[in-house]
Amino acid sequence: MTVSVTSVNVEKQLKGRDFLTLADYSKEEIAYLLELAAYLKTERKKGEEVQPLKGKTLGMIFEKSSTRTRVSFETGIYQLGGTGLFLSSKDIQLGRGEPISDTAKVLSGYLDGIMIRTFSQADVVELAKNASIPVINGLTDDYHPCQVLADMQTIIECKGNLEGLKIAFVGDGNNMANSLMIGAAIMGVDISIAAPKEYQPKQTFVNQAKQFVTNNKVIVTDDPREAVKGADVIYTDVWASMGQESEQQKREQAFADFQVNDELMKLANAEAIFMHCLPAHRGEEVSAGVIDGGQSVVFQQAENRLHAQKALMAALMG
Ligand code: CP
Ligand code: NVA
């Protein structure tokens, strides 16, 4: 990999940092992580693992379920030369009420990094504040920044670049929508979020994203057809996120006109790709025809969780 003066400086800036939201990262830092992710992916495809984290351990705290995040972090740290520890909150004392601050201090004595998936963003901030090692947000009710790193890598692979593109996110104004909006705003991508009025992203996240825009736009609308016009990427996510299972029926009604199907895809650019963080509910937020069709890149996106998070761990914990 060619190492420029800028990337040497960025590399230094990233060591030891937390990754709690993309809003804490500059365009240059995100671009560096994406370049590193592409490099690690190429090396792995050649059969050559880069191992900057020999002897290092990542603890992975899960208060919510996961397939992709767990497996990509655990295999990722292993491929980088280290070890991953799966810590279900049900089985550690955190789940029985041990304070987050004590947990952070104790784990900092054993580990080299912590990934946490939980409900409250404030808990992740509290963990990071009390830990002396990098803390990575593996999803909260507010954000899913690791997913967006992998998404950006996928978009670059499909479209060659990010700047000047348009993403349309159709569905719930949830953690995915928030992180995608912030990531797009930082990276110079236009983004339109289409959601029913009562399910649009909270104004604080919209304002947060808007503070990063330069020539690009952040738009929130309740018209999915308007949102997808001229879009290069159509993105959706489940209507009821983890923790909202009891609202499933109510949400199915509210989102009935927000399904990504062939009819909606036709209104986007002819070359548009379809993205979804997964898990998906076919027949709800997306038709089977679209997610299993030729424009869908969802499995490429899922694979890139591995490469993007390896880049993140190598940069923060290396
Ligand atoms: N996209 C994603 O984070 O998937 P998991 O919930 O399976 O980790
Ligand atoms: N919005 C979804 C994303 C899952 C990866 C959830 O929080 O359940």
Coordinates of N, CA, C and O and ligand atoms in Angstrom, one line a residue, residues 64 68-69 117 139-141 144 147 172 174-176 237-238 240-243 277-279 305, ligand 2:
K64 N -27.9 -7.1 22.5 CA -28.8 -7.4 21.5 C -28.3 -8.5 20.6 O -27.1 -8.7 20.6
R68 N -24.1 -10.8 11.7 CA -23.0 -10.1 11.0 C -22.0 -9.5 11.9 O -20.7 -9.7 11.8
T69 N -22.4 -8.7 12.9 CA -21.5 -7.9 13.7 C -20.6 -8.8 14.5 O -19.4 -8.7 14.6
R117 N -22.5 -3.7 21.6 CA -23.9 -3.5 21.0 C -24.9 -3.4 22.1 O -25.0 -4.4 22.9
L139 N -23.6 -0.9 17.4 CA -25.0 -0.6 17.2 C -25.7 -0.2 18.5 O -25.5 -0.9 19.5
T140 N -26.3 0.9 18.5 CA -27.2 1.4 19.6 C -28.5 1.8 18.9 O -28.7 1.7 17.7
D141 N -29.5 2.2 19.8 CA -30.8 2.7 19.2 C -30.6 3.9 18.3 O -31.4 4.2 17.5
H144 N -25.5 3.2 13.9 CA -24.8 1.9 13.5 C -23.6 2.3 12.6 O -23.6 2.0 11.4
Q147 N -21.7 -0.3 10.3 CA -22.4 -0.7 9.1 C -22.1 0.3 8.0 O -21.9 -0.1 6.8
D172 N -37.8 3.4 8.0 CA -37.8 4.0 9.4 C -36.6 4.9 9.6 O -35.5 4.6 9.3
N174 N -34.4 5.4 11.7 CA -33.8 4.7 12.8 C -32.3 4.9 12.9 O -31.7 5.8 12.3
N175 N -31.6 4.0 13.7 CA -30.2 4.1 13.8 C -29.4 4.0 12.5 O -28.5 4.7 12.3
M176 N -29.9 3.2 11.6 CA -29.3 3.1 10.2 C -29.4 4.4 9.5 O -28.5 4.9 8.9
D237 N -34.2 -0.6 5.6 CA -33.9 -1.4 6.8 C -35.3 -1.8 7.4 O -36.3 -1.2 6.9
V238 N -35.3 -2.7 8.3 CA -36.5 -3.2 8.9 C -37.4 -2.0 9.5 O -36.9 -1.0 9.8
A240 N -39.4 -2.4 12.2 CA -39.3 -2.5 13.6 C -38.0 -3.0 14.0 O -37.6 -4.2 13.7
S241 N -37.2 -2.2 14.6 CA -35.8 -2.5 15.0 C -35.8 -3.4 16.3 O -36.9 -3.5 17.0
M242 N -34.6 -3.9 16.7 CA -34.5 -4.7 17.9 C -35.0 -3.8 19.1 O -34.5 -2.7 19.2
G243 N -35.9 -4.3 19.9 CA -36.4 -3.6 21.0 C -37.8 -3.0 20.7 O -38.5 -2.5 21.6
C277 N -28.9 -3.3 5.4 CA -27.9 -3.8 6.3 C -28.1 -5.2 6.7 O -27.2 -5.9 7.2
L278 N -29.4 -5.7 6.5 CA -29.8 -7.1 7.0 C -29.7 -7.2 8.5 O -28.9 -6.5 9.1
P279 N -30.6 -8.0 9.1 CA -31.5 -8.9 8.5 C -32.7 -8.2 7.8 O -33.1 -7.1 8.3
R305 N -18.5 -5.9 6.0 CA -18.4 -5.6 7.4 C -17.1 -6.2 7.9 O -16.4 -5.5 8.8
Ligands
NVA2 N1 -32.3 -1.0 12.6 C1 -32.0 -2.4 12.9 C2 -30.6 -2.7 12.4 C3 -30.1 -4.1 12.6 C4 -28.7 -4.4 12.0 C5 -32.0 -2.7 14.4 O1 -31.6 -1.8 15.2 O2 -32.6 -3.7 14.8

